[in-house]
Short mmCIF file of C-alpha atoms and ligand atoms in Angstrom, two decimals:
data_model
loop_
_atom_site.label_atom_id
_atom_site.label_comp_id
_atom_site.label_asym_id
_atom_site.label_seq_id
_atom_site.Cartn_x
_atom_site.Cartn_y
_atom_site.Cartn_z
CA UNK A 1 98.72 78.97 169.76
CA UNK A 2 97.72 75.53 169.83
CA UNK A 3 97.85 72.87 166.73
CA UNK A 4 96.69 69.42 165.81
CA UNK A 5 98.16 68.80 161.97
CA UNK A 6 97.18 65.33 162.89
CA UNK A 7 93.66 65.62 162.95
CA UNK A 8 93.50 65.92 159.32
CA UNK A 9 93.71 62.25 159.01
CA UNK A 10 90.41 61.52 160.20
CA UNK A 11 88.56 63.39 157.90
CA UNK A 12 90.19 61.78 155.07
CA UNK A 13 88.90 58.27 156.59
CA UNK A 14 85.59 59.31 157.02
CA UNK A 15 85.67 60.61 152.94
CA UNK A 16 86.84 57.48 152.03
CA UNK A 17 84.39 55.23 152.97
CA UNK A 18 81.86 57.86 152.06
CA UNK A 19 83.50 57.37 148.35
CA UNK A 20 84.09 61.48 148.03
CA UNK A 21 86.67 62.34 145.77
CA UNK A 22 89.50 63.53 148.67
CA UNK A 23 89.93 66.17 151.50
CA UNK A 24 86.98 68.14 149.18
CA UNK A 25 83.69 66.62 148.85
CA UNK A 26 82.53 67.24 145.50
CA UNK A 27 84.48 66.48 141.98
CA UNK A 28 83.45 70.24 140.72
CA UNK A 29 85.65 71.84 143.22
CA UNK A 30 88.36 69.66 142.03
CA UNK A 31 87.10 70.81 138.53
CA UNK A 32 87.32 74.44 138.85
CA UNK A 33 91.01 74.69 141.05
CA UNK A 34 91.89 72.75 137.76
CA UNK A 35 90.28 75.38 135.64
CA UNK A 36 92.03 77.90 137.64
CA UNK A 37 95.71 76.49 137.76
CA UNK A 38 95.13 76.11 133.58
CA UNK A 39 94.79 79.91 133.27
CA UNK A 40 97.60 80.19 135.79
CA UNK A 41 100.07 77.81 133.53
CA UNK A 42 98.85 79.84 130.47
CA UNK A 43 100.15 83.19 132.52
CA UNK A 44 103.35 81.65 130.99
CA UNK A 45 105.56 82.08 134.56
CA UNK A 46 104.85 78.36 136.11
CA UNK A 47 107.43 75.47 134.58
CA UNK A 48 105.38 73.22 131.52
CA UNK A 49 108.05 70.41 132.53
CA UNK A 50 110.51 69.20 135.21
CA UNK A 51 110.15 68.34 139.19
CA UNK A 52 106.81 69.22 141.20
CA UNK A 53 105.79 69.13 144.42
CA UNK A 54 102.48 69.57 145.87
CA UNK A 55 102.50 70.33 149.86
CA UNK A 56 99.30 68.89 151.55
CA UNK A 57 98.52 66.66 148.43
CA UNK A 58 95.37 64.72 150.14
CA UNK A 59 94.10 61.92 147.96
CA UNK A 60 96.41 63.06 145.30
CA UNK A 61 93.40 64.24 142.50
CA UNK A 62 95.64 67.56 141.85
CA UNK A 63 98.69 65.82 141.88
CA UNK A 64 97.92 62.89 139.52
CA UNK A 65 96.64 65.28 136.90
CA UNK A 66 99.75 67.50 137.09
CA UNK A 67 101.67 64.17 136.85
CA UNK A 68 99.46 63.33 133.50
CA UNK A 69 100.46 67.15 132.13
CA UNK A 70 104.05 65.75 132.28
CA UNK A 71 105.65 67.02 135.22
CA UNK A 72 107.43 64.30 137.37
CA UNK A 73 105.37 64.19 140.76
CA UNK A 74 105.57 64.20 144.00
CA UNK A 75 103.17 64.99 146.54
CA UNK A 76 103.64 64.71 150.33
CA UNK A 77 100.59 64.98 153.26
CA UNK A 78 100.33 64.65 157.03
CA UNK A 79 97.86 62.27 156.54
CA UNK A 80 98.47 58.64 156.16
CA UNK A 81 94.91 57.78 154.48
CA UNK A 82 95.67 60.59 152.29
CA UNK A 83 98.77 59.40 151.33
CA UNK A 84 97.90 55.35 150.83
CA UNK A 85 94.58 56.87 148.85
CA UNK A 86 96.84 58.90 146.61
CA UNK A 87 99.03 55.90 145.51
CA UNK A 88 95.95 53.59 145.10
CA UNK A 89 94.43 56.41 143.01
CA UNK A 90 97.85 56.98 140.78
CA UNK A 91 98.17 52.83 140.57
CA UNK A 92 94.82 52.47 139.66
CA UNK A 93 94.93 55.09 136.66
CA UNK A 94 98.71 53.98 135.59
CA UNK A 95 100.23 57.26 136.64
CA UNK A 96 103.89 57.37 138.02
CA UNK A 97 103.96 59.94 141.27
CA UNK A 98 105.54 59.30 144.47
CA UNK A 99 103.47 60.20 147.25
CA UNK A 100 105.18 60.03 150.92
CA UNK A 101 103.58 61.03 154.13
CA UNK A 102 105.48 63.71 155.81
CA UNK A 103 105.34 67.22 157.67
CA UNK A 104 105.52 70.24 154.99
CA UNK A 105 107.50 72.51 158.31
CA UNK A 106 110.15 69.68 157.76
CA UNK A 107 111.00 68.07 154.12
CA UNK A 108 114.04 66.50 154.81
CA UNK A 109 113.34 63.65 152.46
CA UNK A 110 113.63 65.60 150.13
CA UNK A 111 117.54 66.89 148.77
CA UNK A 112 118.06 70.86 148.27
CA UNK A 113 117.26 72.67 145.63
CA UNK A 114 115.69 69.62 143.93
CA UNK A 115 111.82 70.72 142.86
CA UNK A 116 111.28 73.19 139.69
CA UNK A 117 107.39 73.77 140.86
CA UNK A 118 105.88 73.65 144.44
CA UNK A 119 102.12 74.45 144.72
CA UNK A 120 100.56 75.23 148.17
CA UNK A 121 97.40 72.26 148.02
CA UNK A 122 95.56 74.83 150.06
CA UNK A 123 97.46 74.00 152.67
CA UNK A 124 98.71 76.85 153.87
CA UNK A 125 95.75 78.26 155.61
CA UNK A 126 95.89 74.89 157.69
CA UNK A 127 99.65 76.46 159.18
CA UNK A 128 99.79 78.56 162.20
CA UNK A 129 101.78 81.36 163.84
CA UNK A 130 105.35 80.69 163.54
CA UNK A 131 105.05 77.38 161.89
CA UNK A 132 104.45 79.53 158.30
CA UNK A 133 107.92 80.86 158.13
CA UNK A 134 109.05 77.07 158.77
CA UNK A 135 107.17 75.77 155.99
CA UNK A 136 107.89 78.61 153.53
CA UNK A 137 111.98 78.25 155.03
CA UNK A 138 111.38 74.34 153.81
CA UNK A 139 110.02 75.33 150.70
CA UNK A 140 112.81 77.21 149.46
CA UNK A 141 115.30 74.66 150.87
CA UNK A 142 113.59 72.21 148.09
CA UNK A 143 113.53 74.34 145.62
CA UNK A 144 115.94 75.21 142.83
CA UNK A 145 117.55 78.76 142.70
CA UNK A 146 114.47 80.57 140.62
CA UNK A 147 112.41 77.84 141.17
CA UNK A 148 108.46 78.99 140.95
CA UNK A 149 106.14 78.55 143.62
CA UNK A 150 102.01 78.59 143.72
CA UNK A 151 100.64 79.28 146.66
CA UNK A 152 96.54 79.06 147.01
CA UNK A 153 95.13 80.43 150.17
CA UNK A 154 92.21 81.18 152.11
CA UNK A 155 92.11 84.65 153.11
CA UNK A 156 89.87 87.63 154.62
CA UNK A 157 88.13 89.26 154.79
CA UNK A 158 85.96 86.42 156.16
CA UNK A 159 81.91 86.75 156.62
CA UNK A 160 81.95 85.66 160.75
CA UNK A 161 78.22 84.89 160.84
CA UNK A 162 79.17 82.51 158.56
CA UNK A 163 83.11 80.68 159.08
CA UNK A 164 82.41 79.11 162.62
CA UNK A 165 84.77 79.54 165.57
CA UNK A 166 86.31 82.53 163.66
CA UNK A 167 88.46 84.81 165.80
CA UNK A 168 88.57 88.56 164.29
CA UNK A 169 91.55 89.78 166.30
CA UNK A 170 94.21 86.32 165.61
CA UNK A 171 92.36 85.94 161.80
CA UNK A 172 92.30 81.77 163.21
CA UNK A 173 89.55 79.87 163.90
CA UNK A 174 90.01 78.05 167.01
CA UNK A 175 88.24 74.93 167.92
CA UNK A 176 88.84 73.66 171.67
CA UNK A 177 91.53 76.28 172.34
CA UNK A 178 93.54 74.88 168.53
CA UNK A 179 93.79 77.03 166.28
CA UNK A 180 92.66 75.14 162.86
CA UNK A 181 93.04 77.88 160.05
CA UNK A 182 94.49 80.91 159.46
CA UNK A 183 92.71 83.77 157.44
CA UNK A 184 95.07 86.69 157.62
CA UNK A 185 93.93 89.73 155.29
CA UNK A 186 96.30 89.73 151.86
CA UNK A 187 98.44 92.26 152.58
CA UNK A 188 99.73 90.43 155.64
CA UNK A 189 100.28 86.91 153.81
CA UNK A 190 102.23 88.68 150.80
CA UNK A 191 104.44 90.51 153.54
CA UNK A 192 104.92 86.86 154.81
CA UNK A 193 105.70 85.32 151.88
CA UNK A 194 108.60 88.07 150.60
CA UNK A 195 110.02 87.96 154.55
CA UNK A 196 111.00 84.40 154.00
CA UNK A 197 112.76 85.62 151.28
CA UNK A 198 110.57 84.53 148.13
CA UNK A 199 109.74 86.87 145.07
CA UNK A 200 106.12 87.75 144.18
CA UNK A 201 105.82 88.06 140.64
CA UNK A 202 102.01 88.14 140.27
CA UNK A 203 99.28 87.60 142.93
CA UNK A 204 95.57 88.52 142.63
CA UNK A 205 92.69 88.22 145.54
CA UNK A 206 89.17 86.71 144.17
CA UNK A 207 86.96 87.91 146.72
CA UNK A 208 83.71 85.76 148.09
CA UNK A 209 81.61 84.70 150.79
CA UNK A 210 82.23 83.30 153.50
CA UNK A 211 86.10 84.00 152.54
CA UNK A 212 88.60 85.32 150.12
CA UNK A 213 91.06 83.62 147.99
CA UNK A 214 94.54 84.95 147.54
CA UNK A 215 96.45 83.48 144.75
CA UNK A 216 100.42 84.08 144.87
CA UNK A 217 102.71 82.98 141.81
CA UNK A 218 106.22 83.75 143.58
CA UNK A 219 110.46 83.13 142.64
CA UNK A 220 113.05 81.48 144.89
CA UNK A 221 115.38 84.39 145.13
CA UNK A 222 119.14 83.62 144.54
CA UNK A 223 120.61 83.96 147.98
C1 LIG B 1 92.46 71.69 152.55
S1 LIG B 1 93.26 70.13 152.47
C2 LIG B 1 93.64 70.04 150.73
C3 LIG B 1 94.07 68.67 150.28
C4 LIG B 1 94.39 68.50 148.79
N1 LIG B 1 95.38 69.43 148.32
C5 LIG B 1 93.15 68.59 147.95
O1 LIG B 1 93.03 69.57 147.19
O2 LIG B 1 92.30 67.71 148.04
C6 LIG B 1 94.82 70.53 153.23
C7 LIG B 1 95.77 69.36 153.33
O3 LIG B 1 96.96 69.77 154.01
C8 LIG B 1 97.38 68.68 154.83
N2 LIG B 1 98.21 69.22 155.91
C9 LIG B 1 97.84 70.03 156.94
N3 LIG B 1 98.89 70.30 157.72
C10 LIG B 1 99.97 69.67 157.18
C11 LIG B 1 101.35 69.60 157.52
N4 LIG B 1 101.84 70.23 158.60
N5 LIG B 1 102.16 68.87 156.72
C12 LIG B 1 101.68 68.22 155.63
N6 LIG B 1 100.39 68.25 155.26
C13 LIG B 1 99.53 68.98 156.03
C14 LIG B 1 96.09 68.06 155.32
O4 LIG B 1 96.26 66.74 155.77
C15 LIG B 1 95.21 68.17 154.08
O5 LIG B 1 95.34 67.04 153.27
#
């Protein structure tokens, strides 16, 4: 199946000069993931301190509060505007967080076993086929032995009528023969995620229309 990772970029132009907050296009979305990675840090199992990395970062809003919490941030994107956005936002509010444009199937600028915390930025759903088990393979390359990461995903069961270009048999949508999401049903994602060697410790599926959410707190196994 096709990709374009690329093709992010644009959007993130367009936002910009339409002064929207990042990849999302209203603060209150930004408000409630931030409501809903509180309760998750409350669960007790995430890190309170050390190294964190968020994969698919955008304009860095999610990021730059984590980096405010305490955590010493990093935050990497496919995007270029994304990227320069994120520093000018972290500058601008006097927060230290290293932002670097790069490919989450690759992180080699990054040493092994260096993060204590990766979170998914919802950027997950945007991998396809084959290219999953490289970015979850990169993710525990990063991260320390034990190491926790957060993964946020789209997931089915998705309402067709209403998530356009949606392919029921694949779970992608597919615009122009490139596949652009992937919204494989729960089950299937957790299988993923312990194949590539990771421990699930809690997970939990909030259910809505036109998609599900599948939240995923999981352990770098000691190998
Ligand atoms: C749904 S957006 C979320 C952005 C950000 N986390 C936020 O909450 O505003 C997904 C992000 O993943 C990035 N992305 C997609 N494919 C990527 C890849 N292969 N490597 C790095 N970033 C990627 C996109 O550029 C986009 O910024």
């Amino acid at each position: 199946m096709k990709t374009n990772y690329s093709a992010h970029d644009k959007v993130y132009k367009h936002h910009k000069e339409e002064k929207l907050p990042g990849w999302d296009s209203s603060e209150k979305d930004y408000i409630e993931f931030k409501v809903h990675l509180e309760k998750i840090i409350a669960r007790g199992l995430a890190p309170r301190v050390g190294k964190f990395l968020e994969l698919g970062c955008g304009a860095g809003n999610i990021a730059i509060w984590l980096a405010k919490k305490g955590y010493e941030t990093y935050g990497v994107d496919i995007a270029p505007t994304a990227i320069a956005w994120a520093q000018e936002k972290a500058q601008k509010q006097n927060v230290v967080a290293h932002f670097s444009t790069g490919n989450v199937l690759d992180l080699s600028t990054y040493s092994n076993a260096f993060f204590d915390f990766v979170l998914d930025g919802h950027c997950l759903h945007c991998i396809i086929g084959e290219d999953r088990q490289k970015m979850f393979s990169s993710v525990r390359r990063v991260l320390k032995q034990g190491g926790y990461f957060l993964i946020n995903t789209m997931c089915g069961p998705v309402n067709p009528e209403k998530v356009k270009n949606f392919d029921p048999i694949s779970g992608y949508t597919i615009f122009k023969g490139i596949a652009t999401r992937y919204y494989g049903l729960p089950d299937s994602i957790l299988a993923e995620i312990e194949k590539a060697g990771f421990s699930i410790m809690h997970w939990e599926v909030e259910h809505g229309d036109p998609n599900a959410t599948l939240t995923v707190e999981a352990v770098n196994h000691e190998s």
